[in-house]
């Protein structure tokens, strides 16, 4: 090969190398641009329970505030995937590993279903984003019920209560009532809180343990009567209804309301949603449409704080379920 041919070959290799470098740089730029543009697709919020329950109300109110305030440049859609005591919805979210376009809410079954061995997942398979409220529970009956006070539960026969899943806060609280009062309440599982409410209103169930966002409207409309609340003190919206603690029963319990994503999502997506959730939590719209309306307990925990609280909450449920003989 003469000097000229060698020079031309080197020139071609140099041009090819430059072209490859340009393509790589362009690809890196486009990848970076896509990352910086997050979110650029519809956000899917998966509710692991049916329409009308507490988890559904939290999701739809949050989405409404986000959309009304234009906090994100894309739409947020809420989709219900009930079944298997939360296993169907949580498994669906988990299967989107690394995908930052799927969100979900932490319900009681997020903790209890894995502890029962009914879901091959646990909190370790998700990314915590933020906690935005705590919900106390209200024990209620229909307005025309013969049960007027907690003491009436001690001697009443054939009492039934609904539970969104085999083991939920209402189920655990019912077990505690049976233990402390010597009552005989039977827990009947349903797929969601909305179905439980319908069963109570249809007189297929005797009692209802529900969050304020599920019960207050029924109480205020005169359809149901509240007997006691699980917060440490009386609720401002139910000043005439005592707490279990006030009545001398060791029952103080609230439900953690928080948002999760699939495992291994990008750190910048987590930071993005921390900011969005903080804005929602601080907004007058969230306070008026959710916190004040349903007498929730205001709360904001960032991703790290929420992650720590998830671990502590799971441990509390495990201890309680062992004490009640629900798991070994």
PDB file of C-alpha atoms in Angstrom:
ATOM      1  CA  UNK A   1       0.000   0.000   0.000  1.00  0.00           C
ATOM      2  CA  UNK A   2       1.470   3.384  -0.990  1.00  0.00           C
ATOM      3  CA  UNK A   3       1.503   6.478   1.185  1.00  0.00           C
ATOM      4  CA  UNK A   4      -1.525   8.017  -0.517  1.00  0.00           C
ATOM      5  CA  UNK A   5      -3.767   4.959   0.033  1.00  0.00           C
ATOM      6  CA  UNK A   6      -2.667   4.730   3.650  1.00  0.00           C
ATOM      7  CA  UNK A   7      -3.539   8.399   4.175  1.00  0.00           C
ATOM      8  CA  UNK A   8      -6.976   7.949   2.552  1.00  0.00           C
ATOM      9  CA  UNK A   9      -7.714   4.883   4.721  1.00  0.00           C
ATOM     10  CA  UNK A  10      -6.807   6.782   7.862  1.00  0.00           C
ATOM     11  CA  UNK A  11      -9.006   9.655   6.748  1.00  0.00           C
ATOM     12  CA  UNK A  12     -12.001   7.300   6.209  1.00  0.00           C
ATOM     13  CA  UNK A  13     -11.495   5.698   9.635  1.00  0.00           C
ATOM     14  CA  UNK A  14     -11.302   9.130  11.221  1.00  0.00           C
ATOM     15  CA  UNK A  15     -14.541  10.238   9.554  1.00  0.00           C
ATOM     16  CA  UNK A  16     -16.296   7.027  10.577  1.00  0.00           C
ATOM     17  CA  UNK A  17     -15.078   7.478  14.141  1.00  0.00           C
ATOM     18  CA  UNK A  18     -16.294  11.050  14.188  1.00  0.00           C
ATOM     19  CA  UNK A  19     -19.659   9.936  12.804  1.00  0.00           C
ATOM     20  CA  UNK A  20     -20.030   7.265  15.466  1.00  0.00           C
ATOM     21  CA  UNK A  21     -19.060   9.739  18.149  1.00  0.00           C
ATOM     22  CA  UNK A  22     -21.621  12.215  16.793  1.00  0.00           C
ATOM     23  CA  UNK A  23     -24.389   9.574  16.818  1.00  0.00           C
ATOM     24  CA  UNK A  24     -23.459   8.539  20.381  1.00  0.00           C
ATOM     25  CA  UNK A  25     -23.403  12.137  21.528  1.00  0.00           C
ATOM     26  CA  UNK A  26     -26.744  12.793  19.845  1.00  0.00           C
ATOM     27  CA  UNK A  27     -28.241   9.698  21.503  1.00  0.00           C
ATOM     28  CA  UNK A  28     -26.901  10.817  24.889  1.00  0.00           C
ATOM     29  CA  UNK A  29     -28.357  14.281  24.316  1.00  0.00           C
ATOM     30  CA  UNK A  30     -31.768  12.855  23.412  1.00  0.00           C
ATOM     31  CA  UNK A  31     -31.690  10.532  26.454  1.00  0.00           C
ATOM     32  CA  UNK A  32     -30.765  13.464  28.655  1.00  0.00           C
ATOM     33  CA  UNK A  33     -33.498  15.594  27.107  1.00  0.00           C
ATOM     34  CA  UNK A  34     -36.066  12.867  27.751  1.00  0.00           C
ATOM     35  CA  UNK A  35     -34.911  12.561  31.353  1.00  0.00           C
ATOM     36  CA  UNK A  36     -35.047  16.322  31.847  1.00  0.00           C
ATOM     37  CA  UNK A  37     -38.534  16.425  30.338  1.00  0.00           C
ATOM     38  CA  UNK A  38     -40.025  14.057  32.952  1.00  0.00           C
ATOM     39  CA  UNK A  39     -42.889  13.590  33.100  1.00  0.00           C
ATOM     40  CA  UNK A  40     -43.757  13.482  29.416  1.00  0.00           C
ATOM     41  CA  UNK A  41     -46.406  10.732  29.519  1.00  0.00           C
ATOM     42  CA  UNK A  42     -49.672  10.145  31.364  1.00  0.00           C
ATOM     43  CA  UNK A  43     -49.222   9.273  35.045  1.00  0.00           C
ATOM     44  CA  UNK A  44     -51.161   6.173  36.093  1.00  0.00           C
ATOM     45  CA  UNK A  45     -52.305   6.027  39.721  1.00  0.00           C
ATOM     46  CA  UNK A  46     -53.325   2.469  40.604  1.00  0.00           C
ATOM     47  CA  UNK A  47     -55.825   1.967  43.433  1.00  0.00           C
ATOM     48  CA  UNK A  48     -55.603  -1.610  44.730  1.00  0.00           C
ATOM     49  CA  UNK A  49     -59.238  -1.512  45.891  1.00  0.00           C
ATOM     50  CA  UNK A  50     -62.691  -0.730  44.544  1.00  0.00           C
ATOM     51  CA  UNK A  51     -64.340   2.585  43.741  1.00  0.00           C
ATOM     52  CA  UNK A  52     -65.756   4.645  46.606  1.00  0.00           C
ATOM     53  CA  UNK A  53     -63.530   3.479  49.444  1.00  0.00           C
ATOM     54  CA  UNK A  54     -61.017   5.471  51.463  1.00  0.00           C
ATOM     55  CA  UNK A  55     -58.051   4.616  49.239  1.00  0.00           C
ATOM     56  CA  UNK A  56     -60.037   5.580  46.143  1.00  0.00           C
ATOM     57  CA  UNK A  57     -61.145   8.906  47.649  1.00  0.00           C
ATOM     58  CA  UNK A  58     -57.562   9.820  48.583  1.00  0.00           C
ATOM     59  CA  UNK A  59     -56.340   9.037  45.057  1.00  0.00           C
ATOM     60  CA  UNK A  60     -59.086  10.918  43.225  1.00  0.00           C
ATOM     61  CA  UNK A  61     -58.921  13.960  45.493  1.00  0.00           C
ATOM     62  CA  UNK A  62     -55.146  14.136  45.125  1.00  0.00           C
ATOM     63  CA  UNK A  63     -55.378  13.765  41.337  1.00  0.00           C
ATOM     64  CA  UNK A  64     -58.062  16.467  41.226  1.00  0.00           C
ATOM     65  CA  UNK A  65     -55.868  18.919  43.167  1.00  0.00           C
ATOM     66  CA  UNK A  66     -52.833  18.130  40.995  1.00  0.00           C
ATOM     67  CA  UNK A  67     -54.804  18.603  37.780  1.00  0.00           C
ATOM     68  CA  UNK A  68     -56.617  21.750  38.989  1.00  0.00           C
ATOM     69  CA  UNK A  69     -53.373  23.425  40.036  1.00  0.00           C
ATOM     70  CA  UNK A  70     -51.497  22.221  36.903  1.00  0.00           C
ATOM     71  CA  UNK A  71     -48.730  20.820  39.099  1.00  0.00           C
ATOM     72  CA  UNK A  72     -47.605  18.398  36.394  1.00  0.00           C
ATOM     73  CA  UNK A  73     -47.455  18.933  32.595  1.00  0.00           C
ATOM     74  CA  UNK A  74     -49.340  15.695  31.845  1.00  0.00           C
ATOM     75  CA  UNK A  75     -52.605  14.091  32.926  1.00  0.00           C
ATOM     76  CA  UNK A  76     -52.955  11.836  35.949  1.00  0.00           C
ATOM     77  CA  UNK A  77     -55.416   8.970  35.545  1.00  0.00           C
ATOM     78  CA  UNK A  78     -56.785   6.936  38.460  1.00  0.00           C
ATOM     79  CA  UNK A  79     -57.446   3.243  37.774  1.00  0.00           C
ATOM     80  CA  UNK A  80     -58.952   0.700  40.190  1.00  0.00           C
ATOM     81  CA  UNK A  81     -57.524  -2.826  40.211  1.00  0.00           C
ATOM     82  CA  UNK A  82     -59.185  -4.547  43.184  1.00  0.00           C
ATOM     83  CA  UNK A  83     -58.874  -8.167  44.251  1.00  0.00           C
ATOM     84  CA  UNK A  84     -56.866 -10.506  46.424  1.00  0.00           C
ATOM     85  CA  UNK A  85     -56.837  -8.165  49.438  1.00  0.00           C
ATOM     86  CA  UNK A  86     -54.760  -5.670  47.474  1.00  0.00           C
ATOM     87  CA  UNK A  87     -52.525  -8.285  45.854  1.00  0.00           C
ATOM     88  CA  UNK A  88     -53.849  -7.643  42.327  1.00  0.00           C
ATOM     89  CA  UNK A  89     -53.205  -3.898  42.380  1.00  0.00           C
ATOM     90  CA  UNK A  90     -49.874  -4.018  44.210  1.00  0.00           C
ATOM     91  CA  UNK A  91     -48.579  -6.812  41.973  1.00  0.00           C
ATOM     92  CA  UNK A  92     -49.499  -4.716  38.933  1.00  0.00           C
ATOM     93  CA  UNK A  93     -47.545  -1.720  40.254  1.00  0.00           C
ATOM     94  CA  UNK A  94     -44.559  -3.886  41.183  1.00  0.00           C
ATOM     95  CA  UNK A  95     -44.477  -5.420  37.684  1.00  0.00           C
ATOM     96  CA  UNK A  96     -43.691  -1.916  36.318  1.00  0.00           C
ATOM     97  CA  UNK A  97     -40.232  -2.056  37.910  1.00  0.00           C
ATOM     98  CA  UNK A  98     -38.165   1.027  37.053  1.00  0.00           C
ATOM     99  CA  UNK A  99     -41.120   2.761  35.367  1.00  0.00           C
ATOM    100  CA  UNK A 100     -41.705   6.226  36.908  1.00  0.00           C
ATOM    101  CA  UNK A 101     -45.132   6.611  35.293  1.00  0.00           C
ATOM    102  CA  UNK A 102     -46.959   4.403  37.803  1.00  0.00           C
ATOM    103  CA  UNK A 103     -48.009   5.439  41.312  1.00  0.00           C
ATOM    104  CA  UNK A 104     -50.061   3.775  44.014  1.00  0.00           C
ATOM    105  CA  UNK A 105     -51.342   4.376  47.511  1.00  0.00           C
ATOM    106  CA  UNK A 106     -50.369   2.619  50.724  1.00  0.00           C
ATOM    107  CA  UNK A 107     -53.362   0.884  52.261  1.00  0.00           C
ATOM    108  CA  UNK A 108     -53.541  -1.505  55.192  1.00  0.00           C
ATOM    109  CA  UNK A 109     -53.257  -4.530  52.895  1.00  0.00           C
ATOM    110  CA  UNK A 110     -49.930  -3.164  51.690  1.00  0.00           C
ATOM    111  CA  UNK A 111     -48.649  -4.426  55.054  1.00  0.00           C
ATOM    112  CA  UNK A 112     -51.025  -7.214  56.103  1.00  0.00           C
ATOM    113  CA  UNK A 113     -51.375  -9.233  52.880  1.00  0.00           C
ATOM    114  CA  UNK A 114     -47.607  -9.940  52.636  1.00  0.00           C
ATOM    115  CA  UNK A 115     -47.488 -10.804  56.360  1.00  0.00           C
ATOM    116  CA  UNK A 116     -50.237 -13.378  55.771  1.00  0.00           C
ATOM    117  CA  UNK A 117     -48.186 -14.881  52.944  1.00  0.00           C
ATOM    118  CA  UNK A 118     -50.909 -14.093  50.400  1.00  0.00           C
ATOM    119  CA  UNK A 119     -48.736 -11.879  48.187  1.00  0.00           C
ATOM    120  CA  UNK A 120     -45.161 -12.682  47.061  1.00  0.00           C
ATOM    121  CA  UNK A 121     -44.212  -9.044  47.616  1.00  0.00           C
ATOM    122  CA  UNK A 122     -43.514  -6.703  50.517  1.00  0.00           C
ATOM    123  CA  UNK A 123     -42.806  -3.024  51.098  1.00  0.00           C
ATOM    124  CA  UNK A 124     -39.234  -3.756  49.974  1.00  0.00           C
ATOM    125  CA  UNK A 125     -40.506  -4.152  46.396  1.00  0.00           C
ATOM    126  CA  UNK A 126     -41.637  -0.520  46.124  1.00  0.00           C
ATOM    127  CA  UNK A 127     -40.210   2.998  46.264  1.00  0.00           C
ATOM    128  CA  UNK A 128     -41.661   5.308  48.935  1.00  0.00           C
ATOM    129  CA  UNK A 129     -42.446   8.830  47.684  1.00  0.00           C
ATOM    130  CA  UNK A 130     -44.244  10.716  50.466  1.00  0.00           C
ATOM    131  CA  UNK A 131     -46.916  10.439  53.160  1.00  0.00           C
ATOM    132  CA  UNK A 132     -49.676  13.056  53.069  1.00  0.00           C
ATOM    133  CA  UNK A 133     -52.151  12.281  55.900  1.00  0.00           C
ATOM    134  CA  UNK A 134     -53.260   9.955  58.683  1.00  0.00           C
ATOM    135  CA  UNK A 135     -56.833   8.672  58.981  1.00  0.00           C
ATOM    136  CA  UNK A 136     -58.537   7.762  62.261  1.00  0.00           C
ATOM    137  CA  UNK A 137     -61.355   5.192  62.238  1.00  0.00           C
ATOM    138  CA  UNK A 138     -64.979   5.609  63.274  1.00  0.00           C
ATOM    139  CA  UNK A 139     -67.103   2.714  64.521  1.00  0.00           C
ATOM    140  CA  UNK A 140     -70.660   3.259  63.272  1.00  0.00           C
ATOM    141  CA  UNK A 141     -74.032   1.578  62.868  1.00  0.00           C
ATOM    142  CA  UNK A 142     -77.143   2.412  60.905  1.00  0.00           C
ATOM    143  CA  UNK A 143     -79.195   5.207  62.457  1.00  0.00           C
ATOM    144  CA  UNK A 144     -82.046   2.843  63.374  1.00  0.00           C
ATOM    145  CA  UNK A 145     -79.751   0.190  64.906  1.00  0.00           C
ATOM    146  CA  UNK A 146     -80.589  -1.162  68.371  1.00  0.00           C
ATOM    147  CA  UNK A 147     -76.909  -0.769  69.276  1.00  0.00           C
ATOM    148  CA  UNK A 148     -76.651   2.632  70.935  1.00  0.00           C
ATOM    149  CA  UNK A 149     -73.274   2.424  72.740  1.00  0.00           C
ATOM    150  CA  UNK A 150     -70.095   0.369  72.876  1.00  0.00           C
ATOM    151  CA  UNK A 151     -71.474  -1.465  75.906  1.00  0.00           C
ATOM    152  CA  UNK A 152     -74.331  -2.818  73.782  1.00  0.00           C
ATOM    153  CA  UNK A 153     -71.754  -4.662  71.661  1.00  0.00           C
ATOM    154  CA  UNK A 154     -70.703  -6.762  74.661  1.00  0.00           C
ATOM    155  CA  UNK A 155     -73.993  -8.642  74.833  1.00  0.00           C
ATOM    156  CA  UNK A 156     -75.321  -8.396  71.269  1.00  0.00           C
ATOM    157  CA  UNK A 157     -75.489 -11.588  69.191  1.00  0.00           C
ATOM    158  CA  UNK A 158     -74.909 -12.129  65.484  1.00  0.00           C
ATOM    159  CA  UNK A 159     -72.800  -9.006  64.955  1.00  0.00           C
ATOM    160  CA  UNK A 160     -71.022  -8.710  61.618  1.00  0.00           C
ATOM    161  CA  UNK A 161     -68.544  -6.188  60.246  1.00  0.00           C
ATOM    162  CA  UNK A 162     -67.034  -5.742  56.794  1.00  0.00           C
ATOM    163  CA  UNK A 163     -63.363  -5.769  55.850  1.00  0.00           C
ATOM    164  CA  UNK A 164     -61.637  -4.805  52.588  1.00  0.00           C
ATOM    165  CA  UNK A 165     -59.665  -8.048  52.440  1.00  0.00           C
ATOM    166  CA  UNK A 166     -59.303 -10.842  54.955  1.00  0.00           C
ATOM    167  CA  UNK A 167     -57.072  -8.764  57.221  1.00  0.00           C
ATOM    168  CA  UNK A 168     -57.448  -4.985  57.292  1.00  0.00           C
ATOM    169  CA  UNK A 169     -57.592  -2.267  59.930  1.00  0.00           C
ATOM    170  CA  UNK A 170     -61.349  -2.849  60.435  1.00  0.00           C
ATOM    171  CA  UNK A 171     -60.671  -6.580  60.832  1.00  0.00           C
ATOM    172  CA  UNK A 172     -57.829  -6.006  63.300  1.00  0.00           C
ATOM    173  CA  UNK A 173     -59.845  -3.442  65.243  1.00  0.00           C
ATOM    174  CA  UNK A 174     -62.771  -5.878  65.386  1.00  0.00           C
ATOM    175  CA  UNK A 175     -60.481  -8.575  66.792  1.00  0.00           C
ATOM    176  CA  UNK A 176     -59.329  -6.090  69.426  1.00  0.00           C
ATOM    177  CA  UNK A 177     -62.944  -5.296  70.311  1.00  0.00           C
ATOM    178  CA  UNK A 178     -63.718  -8.991  70.666  1.00  0.00           C
ATOM    179  CA  UNK A 179     -60.673  -9.412  72.893  1.00  0.00           C
ATOM    180  CA  UNK A 180     -61.283  -6.369  75.096  1.00  0.00           C
ATOM    181  CA  UNK A 181     -65.088  -6.463  75.293  1.00  0.00           C
ATOM    182  CA  UNK A 182     -65.645 -10.180  75.178  1.00  0.00           C
ATOM    183  CA  UNK A 183     -67.768  -9.584  72.075  1.00  0.00           C
ATOM    184  CA  UNK A 184     -68.361 -11.977  69.185  1.00  0.00           C
ATOM    185  CA  UNK A 185     -68.104  -9.847  66.037  1.00  0.00           C
ATOM    186  CA  UNK A 186     -67.745 -11.846  62.820  1.00  0.00           C
ATOM    187  CA  UNK A 187     -65.544 -10.278  60.122  1.00  0.00           C
ATOM    188  CA  UNK A 188     -66.781 -10.621  56.518  1.00  0.00           C
ATOM    189  CA  UNK A 189     -64.205  -9.910  53.742  1.00  0.00           C
ATOM    190  CA  UNK A 190     -65.012  -7.780  50.665  1.00  0.00           C
ATOM    191  CA  UNK A 191     -62.905  -6.509  47.758  1.00  0.00           C
ATOM    192  CA  UNK A 192     -63.127  -2.835  48.738  1.00  0.00           C
ATOM    193  CA  UNK A 193     -64.414  -0.270  51.226  1.00  0.00           C
ATOM    194  CA  UNK A 194     -67.155   0.821  48.820  1.00  0.00           C
ATOM    195  CA  UNK A 195     -68.631  -2.695  48.830  1.00  0.00           C
ATOM    196  CA  UNK A 196     -68.492  -2.745  52.630  1.00  0.00           C
ATOM    197  CA  UNK A 197     -70.425   0.530  52.849  1.00  0.00           C
ATOM    198  CA  UNK A 198     -73.041  -0.746  50.403  1.00  0.00           C
ATOM    199  CA  UNK A 199     -73.451  -3.904  52.493  1.00  0.00           C
ATOM    200  CA  UNK A 200     -73.973  -1.873  55.673  1.00  0.00           C
ATOM    201  CA  UNK A 201     -76.495   0.463  54.048  1.00  0.00           C
ATOM    202  CA  UNK A 202     -78.261  -2.588  52.631  1.00  0.00           C
ATOM    203  CA  UNK A 203     -78.454  -4.048  56.157  1.00  0.00           C
ATOM    204  CA  UNK A 204     -76.273  -7.041  55.293  1.00  0.00           C
ATOM    205  CA  UNK A 205     -73.738  -6.003  57.964  1.00  0.00           C
ATOM    206  CA  UNK A 206     -74.279  -4.750  61.502  1.00  0.00           C
ATOM    207  CA  UNK A 207     -71.210  -2.606  62.175  1.00  0.00           C
ATOM    208  CA  UNK A 208     -68.747  -0.524  60.194  1.00  0.00           C
ATOM    209  CA  UNK A 209     -65.217   0.594  60.991  1.00  0.00           C
ATOM    210  CA  UNK A 210     -64.444   3.286  58.429  1.00  0.00           C
ATOM    211  CA  UNK A 211     -62.286   6.326  57.850  1.00  0.00           C
ATOM    212  CA  UNK A 212     -63.866   9.782  58.114  1.00  0.00           C
ATOM    213  CA  UNK A 213     -63.838  10.115  54.321  1.00  0.00           C
ATOM    214  CA  UNK A 214     -66.077   7.041  54.114  1.00  0.00           C
ATOM    215  CA  UNK A 215     -68.440   7.635  57.036  1.00  0.00           C
ATOM    216  CA  UNK A 216     -68.868  11.335  57.853  1.00  0.00           C
ATOM    217  CA  UNK A 217     -71.208  12.092  54.949  1.00  0.00           C
ATOM    218  CA  UNK A 218     -73.448   9.177  55.968  1.00  0.00           C
ATOM    219  CA  UNK A 219     -73.424  10.334  59.604  1.00  0.00           C
ATOM    220  CA  UNK A 220     -74.137  13.950  58.668  1.00  0.00           C
ATOM    221  CA  UNK A 221     -76.971  12.800  56.403  1.00  0.00           C
ATOM    222  CA  UNK A 222     -78.553  10.945  59.325  1.00  0.00           C
ATOM    223  CA  UNK A 223     -78.154   7.509  57.729  1.00  0.00           C
ATOM    224  CA  UNK A 224     -75.559   6.268  60.212  1.00  0.00           C
ATOM    225  CA  UNK A 225     -74.679   6.854  63.857  1.00  0.00           C
ATOM    226  CA  UNK A 226     -71.098   7.000  65.149  1.00  0.00           C
ATOM    227  CA  UNK A 227     -70.323   5.118  68.385  1.00  0.00           C
ATOM    228  CA  UNK A 228     -66.613   5.810  68.974  1.00  0.00           C
ATOM    229  CA  UNK A 229     -63.404   6.938  67.232  1.00  0.00           C
ATOM    230  CA  UNK A 230     -59.892   5.429  67.237  1.00  0.00           C
ATOM    231  CA  UNK A 231     -58.019   8.728  67.513  1.00  0.00           C
ATOM    232  CA  UNK A 232     -56.536   9.518  70.926  1.00  0.00           C
ATOM    233  CA  UNK A 233     -59.053  12.344  71.411  1.00  0.00           C
ATOM    234  CA  UNK A 234     -62.493  13.228  70.087  1.00  0.00           C
ATOM    235  CA  UNK A 235     -62.721  14.457  66.506  1.00  0.00           C
ATOM    236  CA  UNK A 236     -63.659  18.096  65.958  1.00  0.00           C
ATOM    237  CA  UNK A 237     -66.277  17.052  63.397  1.00  0.00           C
ATOM    238  CA  UNK A 238     -67.843  14.582  65.867  1.00  0.00           C
ATOM    239  CA  UNK A 239     -67.640  16.427  69.208  1.00  0.00           C
ATOM    240  CA  UNK A 240     -70.327  14.254  70.818  1.00  0.00           C
ATOM    241  CA  UNK A 241     -68.646  10.945  69.920  1.00  0.00           C
ATOM    242  CA  UNK A 242     -66.117   9.602  72.469  1.00  0.00           C
ATOM    243  CA  UNK A 243     -62.783   8.005  71.671  1.00  0.00           C
ATOM    244  CA  UNK A 244     -62.174   4.384  72.651  1.00  0.00           C
ATOM    245  CA  UNK A 245     -59.384   5.620  74.908  1.00  0.00           C
ATOM    246  CA  UNK A 246     -61.802   7.955  76.677  1.00  0.00           C
ATOM    247  CA  UNK A 247     -64.130   4.986  77.233  1.00  0.00           C
ATOM    248  CA  UNK A 248     -61.301   3.063  78.893  1.00  0.00           C
ATOM    249  CA  UNK A 249     -60.339   0.791  75.988  1.00  0.00           C
ATOM    250  CA  UNK A 250     -56.742   0.493  74.795  1.00  0.00           C
ATOM    251  CA  UNK A 251     -57.537   1.193  71.137  1.00  0.00           C
ATOM    252  CA  UNK A 252     -55.717   4.095  69.481  1.00  0.00           C
ATOM    253  CA  UNK A 253     -55.008   3.554  65.789  1.00  0.00           C
ATOM    254  CA  UNK A 254     -54.773   5.617  62.590  1.00  0.00           C
ATOM    255  CA  UNK A 255     -54.164   4.673  58.967  1.00  0.00           C
ATOM    256  CA  UNK A 256     -51.096   5.998  57.159  1.00  0.00           C
ATOM    257  CA  UNK A 257     -51.841   7.636  53.799  1.00  0.00           C
ATOM    258  CA  UNK A 258     -48.835   7.628  51.486  1.00  0.00           C
ATOM    259  CA  UNK A 259     -47.755   7.285  47.862  1.00  0.00           C
ATOM    260  CA  UNK A 260     -45.415   4.677  46.356  1.00  0.00           C
ATOM    261  CA  UNK A 261     -43.819   3.851  43.005  1.00  0.00           C
ATOM    262  CA  UNK A 262     -42.359   0.632  41.577  1.00  0.00           C
ATOM    263  CA  UNK A 263     -38.883  -0.392  42.677  1.00  0.00           C
ATOM    264  CA  UNK A 264     -35.763   1.040  40.978  1.00  0.00           C
ATOM    265  CA  UNK A 265     -37.338   4.201  39.553  1.00  0.00           C
ATOM    266  CA  UNK A 266     -34.887   7.068  38.841  1.00  0.00           C
ATOM    267  CA  UNK A 267     -33.879   9.210  41.807  1.00  0.00           C
ATOM    268  CA  UNK A 268     -34.888  12.385  39.966  1.00  0.00           C
ATOM    269  CA  UNK A 269     -38.450  11.028  39.594  1.00  0.00           C
ATOM    270  CA  UNK A 270     -38.614  10.445  43.346  1.00  0.00           C
ATOM    271  CA  UNK A 271     -37.394  13.982  44.016  1.00  0.00           C
ATOM    272  CA  UNK A 272     -39.919  15.323  41.497  1.00  0.00           C
ATOM    273  CA  UNK A 273     -42.862  13.658  43.246  1.00  0.00           C
ATOM    274  CA  UNK A 274     -41.628  14.662  46.673  1.00  0.00           C
ATOM    275  CA  UNK A 275     -41.953  18.252  45.490  1.00  0.00           C
ATOM    276  CA  UNK A 276     -45.388  17.700  43.952  1.00  0.00           C
ATOM    277  CA  UNK A 277     -46.706  15.984  47.088  1.00  0.00           C
ATOM    278  CA  UNK A 278     -45.331  18.712  49.338  1.00  0.00           C
ATOM    279  CA  UNK A 279     -47.134  21.319  47.214  1.00  0.00           C
ATOM    280  CA  UNK A 280     -50.359  19.280  47.408  1.00  0.00           C
ATOM    281  CA  UNK A 281     -50.003  18.837  51.174  1.00  0.00           C
ATOM    282  CA  UNK A 282     -49.494  22.577  51.718  1.00  0.00           C
ATOM    283  CA  UNK A 283     -52.263  23.703  49.372  1.00  0.00           C
ATOM    284  CA  UNK A 284     -55.568  25.174  50.599  1.00  0.00           C
ATOM    285  CA  UNK A 285     -57.329  22.974  48.024  1.00  0.00           C
ATOM    286  CA  UNK A 286     -56.042  19.759  49.644  1.00  0.00           C
ATOM    287  CA  UNK A 287     -56.902  21.037  53.095  1.00  0.00           C
ATOM    288  CA  UNK A 288     -60.454  22.040  52.145  1.00  0.00           C
ATOM    289  CA  UNK A 289     -61.240  19.128  49.821  1.00  0.00           C
ATOM    290  CA  UNK A 290     -59.693  16.376  51.929  1.00  0.00           C
ATOM    291  CA  UNK A 291     -58.134  17.144  55.326  1.00  0.00           C
ATOM    292  CA  UNK A 292     -60.843  19.482  56.677  1.00  0.00           C
ATOM    293  CA  UNK A 293     -63.712  17.849  54.809  1.00  0.00           C
ATOM    294  CA  UNK A 294     -62.987  14.402  56.267  1.00  0.00           C
ATOM    295  CA  UNK A 295     -61.287  15.455  59.493  1.00  0.00           C
ATOM    296  CA  UNK A 296     -58.017  13.745  58.599  1.00  0.00           C
ATOM    297  CA  UNK A 297     -54.807  14.276  60.543  1.00  0.00           C
ATOM    298  CA  UNK A 298     -52.446  16.558  58.498  1.00  0.00           C
ATOM    299  CA  UNK A 299     -49.053  15.021  57.758  1.00  0.00           C
ATOM    300  CA  UNK A 300     -46.149  15.262  55.331  1.00  0.00           C
ATOM    301  CA  UNK A 301     -43.195  12.883  55.243  1.00  0.00           C
ATOM    302  CA  UNK A 302     -40.576  12.965  52.490  1.00  0.00           C
ATOM    303  CA  UNK A 303     -39.327   9.803  50.778  1.00  0.00           C
ATOM    304  CA  UNK A 304     -36.710   8.942  53.412  1.00  0.00           C
ATOM    305  CA  UNK A 305     -39.008   9.679  56.353  1.00  0.00           C
ATOM    306  CA  UNK A 306     -41.882   7.795  54.742  1.00  0.00           C
ATOM    307  CA  UNK A 307     -39.624   4.815  54.053  1.00  0.00           C
ATOM    308  CA  UNK A 308     -38.674   4.667  57.738  1.00  0.00           C
ATOM    309  CA  UNK A 309     -42.323   4.949  58.772  1.00  0.00           C
ATOM    310  CA  UNK A 310     -43.252   2.113  56.396  1.00  0.00           C
ATOM    311  CA  UNK A 311     -40.769  -0.198  58.124  1.00  0.00           C
ATOM    312  CA  UNK A 312     -42.044   0.805  61.581  1.00  0.00           C
ATOM    313  CA  UNK A 313     -45.693   0.396  60.507  1.00  0.00           C
ATOM    314  CA  UNK A 314     -45.059  -3.068  59.078  1.00  0.00           C
ATOM    315  CA  UNK A 315     -43.431  -4.084  62.365  1.00  0.00           C
ATOM    316  CA  UNK A 316     -46.439  -2.787  64.331  1.00  0.00           C
ATOM    317  CA  UNK A 317     -48.872  -4.781  62.192  1.00  0.00           C
ATOM    318  CA  UNK A 318     -46.745  -7.901  62.542  1.00  0.00           C
ATOM    319  CA  UNK A 319     -46.688  -7.555  66.344  1.00  0.00           C
ATOM    320  CA  UNK A 320     -50.462  -6.986  66.513  1.00  0.00           C
ATOM    321  CA  UNK A 321     -51.239  -9.892  64.185  1.00  0.00           C
ATOM    322  CA  UNK A 322     -49.050 -12.220  66.237  1.00  0.00           C
ATOM    323  CA  UNK A 323     -50.739 -11.104  69.475  1.00  0.00           C
ATOM    324  CA  UNK A 324     -54.138 -11.844  67.935  1.00  0.00           C
ATOM    325  CA  UNK A 325     -52.968 -15.231  66.663  1.00  0.00           C
ATOM    326  CA  UNK A 326     -53.465 -14.312  62.999  1.00  0.00           C
ATOM    327  CA  UNK A 327     -49.894 -15.274  62.118  1.00  0.00           C
ATOM    328  CA  UNK A 328     -47.329 -17.447  63.909  1.00  0.00           C
TER     329      UNK A 328
END
